[in-house]
Amino acid sequence: MAAAGLNTQLIVPVLELQNWILDLVLVLVPVSAFILAAPVFGNAMVPTRVKAAVAVGIAIALQPVLPVPELLTLSDRLLLTLWQSIAGLGLGFATLMFFQIFVIAGQFVGMQMGLGFASMVDPGNGLQVTVWSQFYLMLATLCFLSIDGHLLALEVLVRGLSLTPALMTLEFGDFAWQLAILGGWMFAGGASIALPAVFALLVVNLAFGVMSRSAPQLNIFSLGFPFSLLFGLLLIWWTLSTWLPIFDSESTELLERLVQLVG
């Protein structure tokens, strides 16, 4: 009788620990997917161990406050975990698109200024981008961190996890379609930011083209490139006065779209 009572006392804590680990996995998987795709957390320069430690810490902090639905079978739990991981990846990818708005804007301006052959590698994405893309990306990252945008994105993720039963009623096709719409928003936002500078530089290049036709003996390339570069620097300095309103409007729209993704 004493041995049976001892076994019962041992089995109960083991079952509680098992249930706690299973509930923790439900939170850890979407949080890890979000950190993997999000630009600030999932940057390639951040060590993998740091990402894993951050994911585990956030999951442990969120697990007691998130409601866990009563699941009857293991297949239901696996299906829920899969859907939550897709939702976490989608939210992180949507946040990444927000930063790519400024990368695209810098790419447009840099290429128009003639900096296409002076590109540098983006350490976060491993791509060849112009120096103005790097400048806009760093400026956007600092502004994003200054307004606690990374915490707001995590808050949206927590809201999605707390609405898990309702979130599973959303069709995967609708979720993918909303992400595709975000791609159009990304390109439109980058083009709208770069449009004034690109249009002004286009006028300058057209003027040098007319000069090259009217005076072929002039070396327009040696004269036009430094002038375009200097004029582009002045344009960027002038457009920085409108940076904060643009960033505020784009970040507000990002949060609205993230809320729409989680329903």
mmCIF file of C-alpha atoms in Angstrom:
data_model
loop_
_atom_site.group_PDB
_atom_site.id
_atom_site.type_symbol
_atom_site.label_atom_id
_atom_site.label_comp_id
_atom_site.label_asym_id
_atom_site.label_seq_id
_atom_site.Cartn_x
_atom_site.Cartn_y
_atom_site.Cartn_z
ATOM 1 C CA MET A 1 0.000 0.000 0.000
ATOM 2 C CA ALA A 2 2.831 2.359 0.828
ATOM 3 C CA ALA A 3 4.552 1.559 -2.477
ATOM 4 C CA ALA A 4 1.322 2.173 -4.400
ATOM 5 C CA GLY A 5 0.855 5.516 -2.671
ATOM 6 C CA LEU A 6 4.460 6.474 -3.448
ATOM 7 C CA ASN A 7 4.004 5.548 -7.105
ATOM 8 C CA THR A 8 0.867 7.662 -7.263
ATOM 9 C CA GLN A 9 2.688 10.611 -5.742
ATOM 10 C CA LEU A 10 5.424 10.257 -8.362
ATOM 11 C CA ILE A 11 3.090 9.789 -11.333
ATOM 12 C CA VAL A 12 1.058 12.937 -10.657
ATOM 13 C CA PRO A 13 4.035 15.379 -10.842
ATOM 14 C CA VAL A 14 5.331 13.584 -13.941
ATOM 15 C CA LEU A 15 1.976 13.985 -15.676
ATOM 16 C CA GLU A 16 1.830 17.642 -14.676
ATOM 17 C CA LEU A 17 5.336 18.194 -16.039
ATOM 18 C CA GLN A 18 4.401 16.405 -19.255
ATOM 19 C CA ASN A 19 1.312 18.561 -19.716
ATOM 20 C CA TRP A 20 3.344 21.708 -18.974
ATOM 21 C CA ILE A 21 5.939 20.766 -21.598
ATOM 22 C CA LEU A 22 3.237 20.064 -24.189
ATOM 23 C CA ASP A 23 1.580 23.400 -23.446
ATOM 24 C CA LEU A 24 4.967 25.111 -23.648
ATOM 25 C CA VAL A 25 5.571 23.622 -27.086
ATOM 26 C CA LEU A 26 2.322 25.171 -28.305
ATOM 27 C CA VAL A 27 3.759 28.587 -27.433
ATOM 28 C CA LEU A 28 7.407 27.908 -28.259
ATOM 29 C CA VAL A 29 6.813 26.837 -31.858
ATOM 30 C CA PRO A 30 5.017 30.012 -33.072
ATOM 31 C CA VAL A 31 7.343 32.272 -31.063
ATOM 32 C CA SER A 32 10.372 30.545 -32.603
ATOM 33 C CA ALA A 33 8.857 30.867 -36.077
ATOM 34 C CA PHE A 34 8.231 34.562 -35.516
ATOM 35 C CA ILE A 35 11.768 35.202 -34.238
ATOM 36 C CA LEU A 36 13.200 33.275 -37.184
ATOM 37 C CA ALA A 37 11.390 35.464 -39.726
ATOM 38 C CA ALA A 38 11.280 38.840 -37.948
ATOM 39 C CA PRO A 39 13.985 41.315 -39.052
ATOM 40 C CA VAL A 40 15.224 42.509 -35.650
ATOM 41 C CA PHE A 41 15.182 39.146 -33.848
ATOM 42 C CA GLY A 42 16.019 36.935 -36.819
ATOM 43 C CA ASN A 43 18.908 38.938 -38.227
ATOM 44 C CA ALA A 44 21.648 36.749 -39.657
ATOM 45 C CA MET A 45 24.215 38.496 -37.457
ATOM 46 C CA VAL A 46 22.427 37.339 -34.286
ATOM 47 C CA PRO A 47 23.842 33.986 -33.083
ATOM 48 C CA THR A 48 21.515 31.006 -33.230
ATOM 49 C CA ARG A 49 21.966 30.323 -29.514
ATOM 50 C CA VAL A 50 20.802 33.843 -28.699
ATOM 51 C CA LYS A 51 17.710 33.392 -30.884
ATOM 52 C CA ALA A 52 16.928 30.080 -29.189
ATOM 53 C CA ALA A 53 17.408 31.570 -25.721
ATOM 54 C CA VAL A 54 15.144 34.516 -26.546
ATOM 55 C CA ALA A 55 12.467 32.199 -27.965
ATOM 56 C CA VAL A 56 12.525 29.924 -24.916
ATOM 57 C CA GLY A 57 12.456 32.879 -22.511
ATOM 58 C CA ILE A 58 9.500 34.515 -24.262
ATOM 59 C CA ALA A 59 7.638 31.196 -24.444
ATOM 60 C CA ILE A 60 8.139 30.493 -20.734
ATOM 61 C CA ALA A 61 6.915 34.003 -19.891
ATOM 62 C CA LEU A 62 3.830 33.701 -22.119
ATOM 63 C CA GLN A 63 2.821 30.119 -21.327
ATOM 64 C CA PRO A 64 1.080 30.852 -17.963
ATOM 65 C CA VAL A 65 -0.988 33.754 -19.351
ATOM 66 C CA LEU A 66 -2.160 32.228 -22.622
ATOM 67 C CA PRO A 67 -5.315 30.108 -22.636
ATOM 68 C CA VAL A 68 -4.685 26.552 -23.769
ATOM 69 C CA PRO A 69 -7.628 24.921 -25.555
ATOM 70 C CA GLU A 70 -8.729 21.507 -24.420
ATOM 71 C CA LEU A 71 -7.408 19.090 -27.029
ATOM 72 C CA LEU A 72 -8.621 15.526 -27.070
ATOM 73 C CA THR A 73 -6.243 13.886 -29.501
ATOM 74 C CA LEU A 74 -2.603 14.216 -30.453
ATOM 75 C CA SER A 75 -3.550 14.989 -34.069
ATOM 76 C CA ASP A 76 -5.508 18.058 -32.929
ATOM 77 C CA ARG A 77 -2.491 19.269 -30.972
ATOM 78 C CA LEU A 78 -0.195 18.732 -33.957
ATOM 79 C CA LEU A 79 -2.607 20.543 -36.277
ATOM 80 C CA LEU A 80 -2.833 23.473 -33.891
ATOM 81 C CA THR A 81 0.966 23.642 -33.561
ATOM 82 C CA LEU A 82 1.359 23.602 -37.354
ATOM 83 C CA TRP A 83 -1.143 26.393 -37.824
ATOM 84 C CA GLN A 84 0.416 28.501 -35.087
ATOM 85 C CA SER A 85 3.857 28.088 -36.649
ATOM 86 C CA ILE A 86 2.458 29.282 -39.996
ATOM 87 C CA ALA A 87 0.876 32.267 -38.263
ATOM 88 C CA GLY A 88 4.152 33.115 -36.508
ATOM 89 C CA LEU A 89 6.099 32.898 -39.762
ATOM 90 C CA GLY A 90 3.497 35.048 -41.497
ATOM 91 C CA LEU A 91 3.653 37.773 -38.864
ATOM 92 C CA GLY A 92 7.450 37.780 -38.917
ATOM 93 C CA PHE A 93 7.476 37.876 -42.711
ATOM 94 C CA ALA A 94 5.017 40.786 -42.705
ATOM 95 C CA THR A 95 7.311 42.703 -40.338
ATOM 96 C CA LEU A 96 10.229 41.935 -42.652
ATOM 97 C CA MET A 97 8.284 43.409 -45.572
ATOM 98 C CA PHE A 98 7.970 46.660 -43.636
ATOM 99 C CA PHE A 99 11.757 46.994 -43.471
ATOM 100 C CA GLN A 100 12.101 46.062 -47.124
ATOM 101 C CA ILE A 101 10.070 49.167 -47.984
ATOM 102 C CA PHE A 102 13.032 51.325 -47.046
ATOM 103 C CA VAL A 103 15.532 48.956 -48.665
ATOM 104 C CA ILE A 104 13.637 49.225 -51.952
ATOM 105 C CA ALA A 105 13.455 53.016 -51.637
ATOM 106 C CA GLY A 106 17.213 53.224 -51.071
ATOM 107 C CA GLN A 107 17.806 50.865 -53.994
ATOM 108 C CA PHE A 108 15.768 53.053 -56.340
ATOM 109 C CA VAL A 109 17.574 56.220 -55.286
ATOM 110 C CA GLY A 110 21.027 54.627 -55.274
ATOM 111 C CA MET A 111 20.649 53.115 -58.717
ATOM 112 C CA GLN A 112 19.414 56.418 -60.123
ATOM 113 C CA MET A 113 22.419 58.195 -58.586
ATOM 114 C CA GLY A 114 24.801 55.773 -60.293
ATOM 115 C CA LEU A 115 25.768 53.763 -57.208
ATOM 116 C CA GLY A 116 24.753 50.446 -58.715
ATOM 117 C CA PHE A 117 28.365 49.427 -59.303
ATOM 118 C CA ALA A 118 29.309 50.464 -55.748
ATOM 119 C CA SER A 119 26.935 48.091 -53.955
ATOM 120 C CA MET A 120 27.703 46.456 -50.646
ATOM 121 C CA VAL A 121 26.483 43.231 -49.058
ATOM 122 C CA ASP A 122 23.557 43.492 -46.669
ATOM 123 C CA PRO A 123 24.696 41.450 -43.632
ATOM 124 C CA GLY A 124 21.095 40.742 -42.630
ATOM 125 C CA ASN A 125 19.936 39.363 -45.967
ATOM 126 C CA GLY A 126 23.199 38.516 -47.722
ATOM 127 C CA LEU A 127 22.221 40.500 -50.824
ATOM 128 C CA GLN A 128 23.962 43.171 -52.867
ATOM 129 C CA VAL A 129 22.302 46.503 -52.108
ATOM 130 C CA THR A 130 23.379 50.101 -52.485
ATOM 131 C CA VAL A 131 24.774 52.136 -49.640
ATOM 132 C CA TRP A 132 21.556 54.163 -49.410
ATOM 133 C CA SER A 133 19.583 50.978 -48.828
ATOM 134 C CA GLN A 134 21.869 50.262 -45.881
ATOM 135 C CA PHE A 135 21.431 53.812 -44.630
ATOM 136 C CA TYR A 136 17.628 53.704 -44.871
ATOM 137 C CA LEU A 137 17.549 50.229 -43.290
ATOM 138 C CA MET A 138 19.638 51.277 -40.293
ATOM 139 C CA LEU A 139 17.575 54.446 -39.869
ATOM 140 C CA ALA A 140 14.316 52.482 -40.045
ATOM 141 C CA THR A 141 15.636 49.897 -37.555
ATOM 142 C CA LEU A 142 16.609 52.578 -35.042
ATOM 143 C CA CYS A 143 13.230 54.295 -35.383
ATOM 144 C CA PHE A 144 11.440 50.942 -35.083
ATOM 145 C CA LEU A 145 13.281 50.092 -31.871
ATOM 146 C CA SER A 146 12.771 53.600 -30.469
ATOM 147 C CA ILE A 147 8.975 53.243 -30.684
ATOM 148 C CA ASP A 148 9.122 49.690 -29.239
ATOM 149 C CA GLY A 149 7.920 48.279 -32.528
ATOM 150 C CA HIS A 150 9.433 44.878 -31.737
ATOM 151 C CA LEU A 151 7.318 44.719 -28.569
ATOM 152 C CA LEU A 152 4.202 45.771 -30.473
ATOM 153 C CA ALA A 153 4.806 43.015 -33.019
ATOM 154 C CA LEU A 154 5.167 40.502 -30.175
ATOM 155 C CA GLU A 155 1.934 41.838 -28.682
ATOM 156 C CA VAL A 156 0.142 41.155 -31.963
ATOM 157 C CA LEU A 157 1.591 37.640 -31.943
ATOM 158 C CA VAL A 158 0.339 37.098 -28.392
ATOM 159 C CA ARG A 159 -3.083 38.307 -29.452
ATOM 160 C CA GLY A 160 -3.066 35.778 -32.269
ATOM 161 C CA LEU A 161 -2.065 32.993 -29.894
ATOM 162 C CA SER A 162 -4.789 33.972 -27.426
ATOM 163 C CA LEU A 163 -7.333 33.767 -30.248
ATOM 164 C CA THR A 164 -6.083 30.409 -31.466
ATOM 165 C CA PRO A 165 -9.469 28.647 -31.765
ATOM 166 C CA ALA A 166 -10.862 31.572 -33.745
ATOM 167 C CA LEU A 167 -7.656 31.854 -35.766
ATOM 168 C CA MET A 168 -7.944 28.264 -36.963
ATOM 169 C CA THR A 169 -11.250 29.096 -38.632
ATOM 170 C CA LEU A 170 -9.383 31.402 -41.047
ATOM 171 C CA GLU A 171 -8.704 29.685 -44.336
ATOM 172 C CA PHE A 172 -5.061 29.221 -45.233
ATOM 173 C CA GLY A 173 -5.768 30.652 -48.696
ATOM 174 C CA ASP A 174 -7.070 33.878 -47.152
ATOM 175 C CA PHE A 175 -4.011 34.107 -44.924
ATOM 176 C CA ALA A 176 -1.663 33.605 -47.894
ATOM 177 C CA TRP A 177 -3.635 36.130 -49.947
ATOM 178 C CA GLN A 178 -3.248 38.757 -47.240
ATOM 179 C CA LEU A 179 0.516 38.145 -47.243
ATOM 180 C CA ALA A 180 0.562 38.549 -51.027
ATOM 181 C CA ILE A 181 -1.246 41.869 -50.658
ATOM 182 C CA LEU A 182 1.481 42.912 -48.233
ATOM 183 C CA GLY A 183 3.995 42.329 -51.031
ATOM 184 C CA GLY A 184 2.212 44.882 -53.188
ATOM 185 C CA TRP A 185 2.123 47.290 -50.254
ATOM 186 C CA MET A 186 5.877 46.842 -49.821
ATOM 187 C CA PHE A 187 6.718 47.788 -53.424
ATOM 188 C CA ALA A 188 4.213 50.646 -53.463
ATOM 189 C CA GLY A 189 5.613 52.075 -50.220
ATOM 190 C CA GLY A 190 9.209 51.885 -51.437
ATOM 191 C CA ALA A 191 8.324 53.529 -54.750
ATOM 192 C CA SER A 192 6.365 56.325 -53.046
ATOM 193 C CA ILE A 193 9.289 57.131 -50.727
ATOM 194 C CA ALA A 194 11.837 57.185 -53.554
ATOM 195 C CA LEU A 195 9.626 58.845 -56.167
ATOM 196 C CA PRO A 196 10.573 62.527 -55.510
ATOM 197 C CA ALA A 197 14.314 61.856 -55.570
ATOM 198 C CA VAL A 198 14.089 59.475 -58.526
ATOM 199 C CA PHE A 199 12.046 61.971 -60.561
ATOM 200 C CA ALA A 200 14.484 64.817 -59.829
ATOM 201 C CA LEU A 201 17.485 62.661 -60.742
ATOM 202 C CA LEU A 202 15.717 61.549 -63.910
ATOM 203 C CA VAL A 203 15.332 65.181 -64.956
ATOM 204 C CA VAL A 204 19.050 65.728 -64.324
ATOM 205 C CA ASN A 205 19.969 62.688 -66.406
ATOM 206 C CA LEU A 206 17.687 63.843 -69.216
ATOM 207 C CA ALA A 207 19.377 67.252 -69.150
ATOM 208 C CA PHE A 208 22.793 65.623 -69.468
ATOM 209 C CA GLY A 209 21.456 63.483 -72.286
ATOM 210 C CA VAL A 210 20.388 66.586 -74.189
ATOM 211 C CA MET A 211 23.825 68.108 -73.533
ATOM 212 C CA SER A 212 25.564 65.006 -74.870
ATOM 213 C CA ARG A 213 23.543 65.216 -78.089
ATOM 214 C CA SER A 214 24.120 68.932 -78.563
ATOM 215 C CA ALA A 215 27.841 68.849 -77.611
ATOM 216 C CA PRO A 216 29.245 65.373 -78.361
ATOM 217 C CA GLN A 217 32.810 66.528 -77.704
ATOM 218 C CA LEU A 218 32.055 66.927 -73.983
ATOM 219 C CA ASN A 219 32.780 63.967 -71.706
ATOM 220 C CA ILE A 220 29.313 63.818 -70.158
ATOM 221 C CA PHE A 221 30.060 60.688 -68.134
ATOM 222 C CA SER A 222 32.936 62.264 -66.199
ATOM 223 C CA LEU A 223 30.883 65.412 -65.701
ATOM 224 C CA GLY A 224 27.437 63.909 -65.101
ATOM 225 C CA PHE A 225 28.318 61.195 -62.583
ATOM 226 C CA PRO A 226 29.775 63.469 -59.861
ATOM 227 C CA PHE A 227 26.995 65.991 -60.456
ATOM 228 C CA SER A 228 24.309 63.303 -60.138
ATOM 229 C CA LEU A 229 25.968 61.988 -56.992
ATOM 230 C CA LEU A 230 26.175 65.447 -55.400
ATOM 231 C CA PHE A 231 22.636 66.319 -56.439
ATOM 232 C CA GLY A 232 21.389 63.002 -55.036
ATOM 233 C CA LEU A 233 23.066 63.689 -51.709
ATOM 234 C CA LEU A 234 21.351 67.079 -51.540
ATOM 235 C CA LEU A 235 17.998 65.481 -52.382
ATOM 236 C CA ILE A 236 18.385 62.844 -49.681
ATOM 237 C CA TRP A 237 19.345 65.509 -47.149
ATOM 238 C CA TRP A 238 16.270 67.507 -48.153
ATOM 239 C CA THR A 239 13.887 64.504 -48.003
ATOM 240 C CA LEU A 240 15.103 63.521 -44.514
ATOM 241 C CA SER A 241 12.867 66.287 -43.156
ATOM 242 C CA THR A 242 9.853 64.157 -44.150
ATOM 243 C CA TRP A 243 11.322 60.895 -42.819
ATOM 244 C CA LEU A 244 9.464 60.772 -39.497
ATOM 245 C CA PRO A 245 5.966 61.394 -40.950
ATOM 246 C CA ILE A 246 6.582 58.726 -43.587
ATOM 247 C CA PHE A 247 7.877 56.245 -41.023
ATOM 248 C CA ASP A 248 4.949 56.975 -38.709
ATOM 249 C CA SER A 249 2.376 56.372 -41.439
ATOM 250 C CA GLU A 250 4.058 53.183 -42.678
ATOM 251 C CA SER A 251 4.526 51.751 -39.165
ATOM 252 C CA THR A 252 0.897 52.508 -38.298
ATOM 253 C CA GLU A 253 -0.243 50.731 -41.435
ATOM 254 C CA LEU A 254 2.029 47.803 -40.565
ATOM 255 C CA LEU A 255 0.359 47.337 -37.167
ATOM 256 C CA GLU A 256 -3.074 47.544 -38.763
ATOM 257 C CA ARG A 257 -2.156 44.881 -41.300
ATOM 258 C CA LEU A 258 -0.663 42.637 -38.611
ATOM 259 C CA VAL A 259 -3.890 42.886 -36.635
ATOM 260 C CA GLN A 260 -5.825 41.966 -39.784
ATOM 261 C CA LEU A 261 -3.644 38.891 -40.245
ATOM 262 C CA VAL A 262 -4.493 37.485 -36.821
ATOM 263 C CA GLY A 263 -8.172 38.319 -37.237
#
